[in-house]
Amino acid sequence: DIQMTQSPSLLSASVGDRVTLNCKASQNINKNLNWFQQKLGESPKLLISYTNNLQTGIPSRFSGSGSATDYILTISSLQPEDVATYFCFQYNSGPYTFGAGATLELK
Amino acid sequence: QVQLKESGPGLVQPSETLSLTCTVSGFSLTSNSVHWVRQPPGKGLEWMGIIRSGGSTDYNSGLKSRLSISRDTSKSQVFLKMNSLQTEDTAIYYCTRMRDWGQGVMVTVSS
């Protein structure tokens, strides 16, 4: 099975900061990676599909990049409403797998 | 609009079988895959399995021996059955097509 390792697991940042969250796959996943945001008490929300495809309605401050085994979610200017836990998810080959999550909090 | 809604028992006895239903609207199961994902209280997301548009399935390696996913396309429903439940199976269970998610159903395994 492909293992997905997210780092850091917890990040404190200030409003306006540029934030980067990392996701590393145990083998090449050919950009078949999604990013989800989950706020407390809510269902997850798809932010980005296939590494860098921003979903409709998601603010343009979110972006994704990467290839092979290494992927990044970037928030260009952190807003208070971005406080959440972020999960990466690989769907390159079954069984599919989530990363453990990265919790983003305000400093 | 697209909706997914999970339903099932909130409480299951240890060693018993969990049966959940995901009723979808706004899209066709013959054109979309549906996944089951669960989340234990305070923990991360765990992918459980998928039923693809063509009807094929794939499962989490650690759950494969206990888990079955099926569907009834005429009723727009996807089913999850998992046997031999233990307390560590206590979680919110979601059905999703990735860009759309249900609200989840909390399942507690307890005697």
Tab-separated table of C-alpha atoms in Angstrom:
chain	number	residue	atom	x	y	z
A	1	ASP	CA	0.000	0.000	0.000
A	2	ILE	CA	1.126	3.572	-0.675
A	3	GLN	CA	1.868	5.519	2.499
A	4	MET	CA	1.211	9.264	2.582
A	5	THR	CA	3.255	11.332	5.046
A	6	GLN	CA	2.151	14.876	5.809
A	7	SER	CA	4.363	17.519	7.393
A	8	PRO	CA	4.154	19.412	9.574
A	9	SER	CA	1.310	17.810	11.514
A	10	LEU	CA	0.606	21.096	13.280
A	11	LEU	CA	1.325	24.590	12.045
A	12	SER	CA	0.739	27.943	13.739
A	13	ALA	CA	0.723	30.953	11.459
A	14	SER	CA	-0.459	34.556	11.419
A	15	VAL	CA	-3.089	36.165	9.218
A	16	GLY	CA	-1.442	37.138	5.953
A	17	ASP	CA	1.337	34.540	6.187
A	18	ARG	CA	2.243	32.290	3.294
A	19	VAL	CA	1.689	28.702	4.423
A	20	THR	CA	2.985	25.518	2.853
A	21	LEU	CA	1.841	22.024	3.771
A	22	ASN	CA	3.728	19.011	2.509
A	23	CYS	CA	2.650	15.534	1.497
A	24	LYS	CA	5.099	12.794	0.568
A	25	ALA	CA	4.095	9.506	-1.033
A	26	SER	CA	6.020	6.273	-0.499
A	27	GLN	CA	6.119	5.804	-4.287
A	28	ASN	CA	5.386	7.739	-7.449
A	29	ILE	CA	1.673	8.626	-7.579
A	30	ASN	CA	1.775	10.418	-10.945
A	31	LYS	CA	0.091	13.597	-9.650
A	32	ASN	CA	-3.016	11.619	-8.661
A	33	LEU	CA	-3.408	13.587	-5.463
A	34	ASN	CA	-6.259	15.530	-3.908
A	35	TRP	CA	-6.239	18.020	-1.044
A	36	PHE	CA	-9.147	18.280	1.378
A	37	GLN	CA	-9.985	20.832	4.039
A	38	GLN	CA	-11.961	19.822	7.099
A	39	LYS	CA	-13.246	22.361	9.586
A	40	LEU	CA	-14.327	21.319	13.067
A	41	GLY	CA	-17.624	19.492	13.003
A	42	GLU	CA	-17.920	19.529	9.221
A	43	SER	CA	-17.494	17.038	6.402
A	44	PRO	CA	-14.275	17.316	4.397
A	45	LYS	CA	-14.271	19.630	1.387
A	46	LEU	CA	-12.301	19.028	-1.804
A	47	LEU	CA	-9.972	21.961	-2.429
A	48	ILE	CA	-7.675	20.712	-5.177
A	49	SER	CA	-7.749	17.684	-7.450
A	50	TYR	CA	-5.000	16.131	-9.566
A	51	THR	CA	-2.270	18.052	-7.728
A	52	ASN	CA	-3.164	21.547	-8.929
A	53	ASN	CA	-6.772	21.788	-10.143
A	54	LEU	CA	-8.538	24.304	-7.921
A	55	GLN	CA	-12.154	23.366	-7.374
A	56	THR	CA	-14.977	25.755	-8.210
A	57	GLY	CA	-15.637	28.227	-5.418
A	58	ILE	CA	-12.311	27.700	-3.669
A	59	PRO	CA	-10.378	30.970	-3.150
A	60	SER	CA	-7.413	31.527	-5.419
A	61	ARG	CA	-5.088	31.891	-2.416
A	62	PHE	CA	-5.057	28.074	-2.365
A	63	SER	CA	-2.783	26.329	-4.835
A	64	GLY	CA	-1.211	22.928	-5.260
A	65	SER	CA	1.979	21.714	-6.840
A	66	GLY	CA	4.227	18.711	-7.031
A	67	SER	CA	5.057	15.561	-8.920
A	68	ALA	CA	6.213	11.987	-8.427
A	69	THR	CA	6.357	11.558	-4.635
A	70	ASP	CA	6.357	15.150	-3.316
A	71	TYR	CA	3.375	17.492	-3.174
A	72	ILE	CA	2.629	20.875	-1.625
A	73	LEU	CA	-0.496	22.804	-0.700
A	74	THR	CA	0.150	26.528	-0.501
A	75	ILE	CA	-2.026	29.228	1.022
A	76	SER	CA	-0.642	32.493	-0.274
A	77	SER	CA	-2.124	34.737	2.414
A	78	LEU	CA	-3.647	32.993	5.409
A	79	GLN	CA	-7.148	34.079	6.409
A	80	PRO	CA	-8.916	33.339	9.701
A	81	GLU	CA	-11.416	31.078	7.938
A	82	ASP	CA	-8.562	28.824	6.784
A	83	VAL	CA	-8.174	27.388	10.288
A	84	ALA	CA	-8.818	23.700	9.642
A	85	THR	CA	-7.193	20.326	9.191
A	86	TYR	CA	-5.883	19.541	5.724
A	87	PHE	CA	-5.583	16.036	4.289
A	88	CYS	CA	-3.856	14.788	1.174
A	89	PHE	CA	-5.236	11.726	-0.602
A	90	GLN	CA	-3.689	9.536	-3.288
A	91	TYR	CA	-5.800	7.758	-5.845
A	92	ASN	CA	-3.047	6.568	-8.143
A	93	SER	CA	-3.377	2.938	-7.195
A	94	GLY	CA	-5.565	0.970	-4.878
A	95	PRO	CA	-5.974	0.764	-2.059
A	96	TYR	CA	-6.231	4.534	-1.936
A	97	THR	CA	-4.865	6.319	1.116
A	98	PHE	CA	-5.102	9.557	3.085
A	99	GLY	CA	-2.319	11.356	4.847
A	100	ALA	CA	-2.661	11.715	8.611
A	101	GLY	CA	-3.595	15.375	8.320
A	102	ALA	CA	-2.077	18.757	9.092
A	103	THR	CA	-3.807	21.085	11.532
A	104	LEU	CA	-3.479	24.783	10.806
A	105	GLU	CA	-4.060	27.217	13.635
A	106	LEU	CA	-3.727	30.963	14.045
A	107	LYS	CA	-0.793	32.323	15.989
B	1	GLN	CA	-28.282	19.459	-6.823
B	2	VAL	CA	-25.904	16.708	-5.794
B	3	GLN	CA	-26.570	15.093	-2.440
B	4	LEU	CA	-25.295	12.077	-0.578
B	5	LYS	CA	-26.929	10.944	2.631
B	6	GLU	CA	-25.780	8.155	4.927
B	7	SER	CA	-28.192	6.212	7.061
B	8	GLY	CA	-27.885	3.369	9.510
B	9	PRO	CA	-27.846	2.425	13.177
B	10	GLY	CA	-26.096	4.720	15.598
B	11	LEU	CA	-25.214	1.896	17.973
B	12	VAL	CA	-23.868	-1.537	17.149
B	13	GLN	CA	-22.964	-4.329	19.548
B	14	PRO	CA	-19.400	-5.696	19.489
B	15	SER	CA	-18.949	-8.645	17.122
B	16	GLU	CA	-22.074	-7.698	15.155
B	17	THR	CA	-22.384	-6.490	11.565
B	18	LEU	CA	-22.703	-2.850	10.519
B	19	SER	CA	-24.987	-2.054	7.602
B	20	LEU	CA	-25.035	1.469	6.170
B	21	THR	CA	-26.824	2.944	3.175
B	22	CYS	CA	-25.751	5.932	1.112
B	23	THR	CA	-28.615	7.438	-0.895
B	24	VAL	CA	-27.474	9.748	-3.660
B	25	SER	CA	-29.231	12.272	-5.857
B	26	GLY	CA	-28.191	14.613	-8.616
B	27	PHE	CA	-25.833	12.149	-10.285
B	28	SER	CA	-25.782	8.625	-11.605
B	29	LEU	CA	-23.986	5.730	-9.932
B	30	THR	CA	-23.281	4.280	-13.362
B	31	SER	CA	-21.179	7.339	-14.212
B	32	ASN	CA	-19.545	8.016	-10.841
B	33	SER	CA	-17.520	6.147	-8.243
B	34	VAL	CA	-18.585	6.315	-4.605
B	35	HIS	CA	-16.199	5.862	-1.711
B	36	TRP	CA	-16.711	5.117	1.958
B	37	VAL	CA	-14.446	7.003	4.361
B	38	ARG	CA	-14.494	6.897	8.148
B	39	GLN	CA	-13.132	9.086	10.925
B	40	PRO	CA	-12.742	7.937	14.541
B	41	PRO	CA	-13.438	10.670	17.091
B	42	GLY	CA	-10.609	13.202	17.112
B	43	LYS	CA	-8.600	11.309	14.479
B	44	GLY	CA	-7.903	11.471	10.763
B	45	LEU	CA	-9.683	10.180	7.703
B	46	GLU	CA	-9.446	6.520	6.730
B	47	TRP	CA	-10.339	5.401	3.212
B	48	MET	CA	-12.410	2.243	3.445
B	49	GLY	CA	-13.297	1.336	-0.101
B	50	ILE	CA	-14.805	2.245	-3.442
B	51	ILE	CA	-17.449	1.037	-5.839
B	52	ARG	CA	-16.650	2.302	-9.300
B	53	SER	CA	-19.043	3.357	-12.031
B	54	GLY	CA	-18.715	-0.050	-13.671
B	55	GLY	CA	-19.475	-1.839	-10.406
B	56	SER	CA	-15.991	-3.031	-9.500
B	57	THR	CA	-14.830	-2.623	-5.910
B	58	ASP	CA	-11.566	-2.083	-4.047
B	59	TYR	CA	-10.991	-2.133	-0.320
B	60	ASN	CA	-8.619	-0.928	2.385
B	61	SER	CA	-6.131	-3.734	2.964
B	62	GLY	CA	-6.739	-3.792	6.695
B	63	LEU	CA	-10.530	-4.010	6.338
B	64	LYS	CA	-10.793	-6.209	3.254
B	65	SER	CA	-11.653	-9.403	5.119
B	66	ARG	CA	-14.596	-7.755	6.949
B	67	LEU	CA	-15.909	-5.253	4.415
B	68	SER	CA	-18.296	-5.392	1.483
B	69	ILE	CA	-19.558	-2.535	-0.698
B	70	SER	CA	-22.427	-2.955	-3.133
B	71	ARG	CA	-25.073	-0.847	-4.837
B	72	ASP	CA	-28.557	-0.728	-6.283
B	73	THR	CA	-28.400	1.659	-9.217
B	74	SER	CA	-32.182	1.654	-9.667
B	75	LYS	CA	-32.553	3.095	-6.175
B	76	SER	CA	-29.412	5.273	-6.340
B	77	GLN	CA	-28.094	3.584	-3.226
B	78	VAL	CA	-24.685	2.331	-2.169
B	79	PHE	CA	-24.343	-0.116	0.703
B	80	LEU	CA	-21.596	-0.837	3.206
B	81	LYS	CA	-21.498	-3.998	5.265
B	82	MET	CA	-18.741	-4.671	7.761
B	83	ASN	CA	-18.719	-7.606	10.137
B	84	SER	CA	-17.053	-8.441	13.443
B	85	LEU	CA	-17.236	-4.880	14.702
B	86	GLN	CA	-15.031	-3.834	17.614
B	87	THR	CA	-14.853	-0.665	19.702
B	88	GLU	CA	-12.110	0.704	17.449
B	89	ASP	CA	-14.656	0.782	14.616
B	90	THR	CA	-16.458	3.618	16.410
B	91	ALA	CA	-16.340	6.496	13.947
B	92	ILE	CA	-18.210	8.878	11.694
B	93	TYR	CA	-18.825	7.056	8.413
B	94	TYR	CA	-19.023	9.146	5.235
B	95	CYS	CA	-19.961	8.320	1.679
B	96	THR	CA	-18.434	10.567	-0.932
B	97	ARG	CA	-17.685	11.011	-4.581
B	98	MET	CA	-14.713	13.127	-3.490
B	99	ARG	CA	-16.052	16.469	-4.719
B	100	ASP	CA	-19.264	15.936	-2.766
B	101	TRP	CA	-19.656	14.411	0.693
B	102	GLY	CA	-22.492	13.282	2.861
B	103	GLN	CA	-22.931	14.709	6.336
B	104	GLY	CA	-21.722	11.460	7.847
B	105	VAL	CA	-23.306	9.073	10.302
B	106	MET	CA	-21.858	8.457	13.755
B	107	VAL	CA	-21.592	4.771	14.589
B	108	THR	CA	-20.739	3.711	18.127
B	109	VAL	CA	-19.687	0.147	18.863
B	110	SER	CA	-20.573	-0.651	22.445
B	111	SER	CA	-22.420	-3.175	24.542
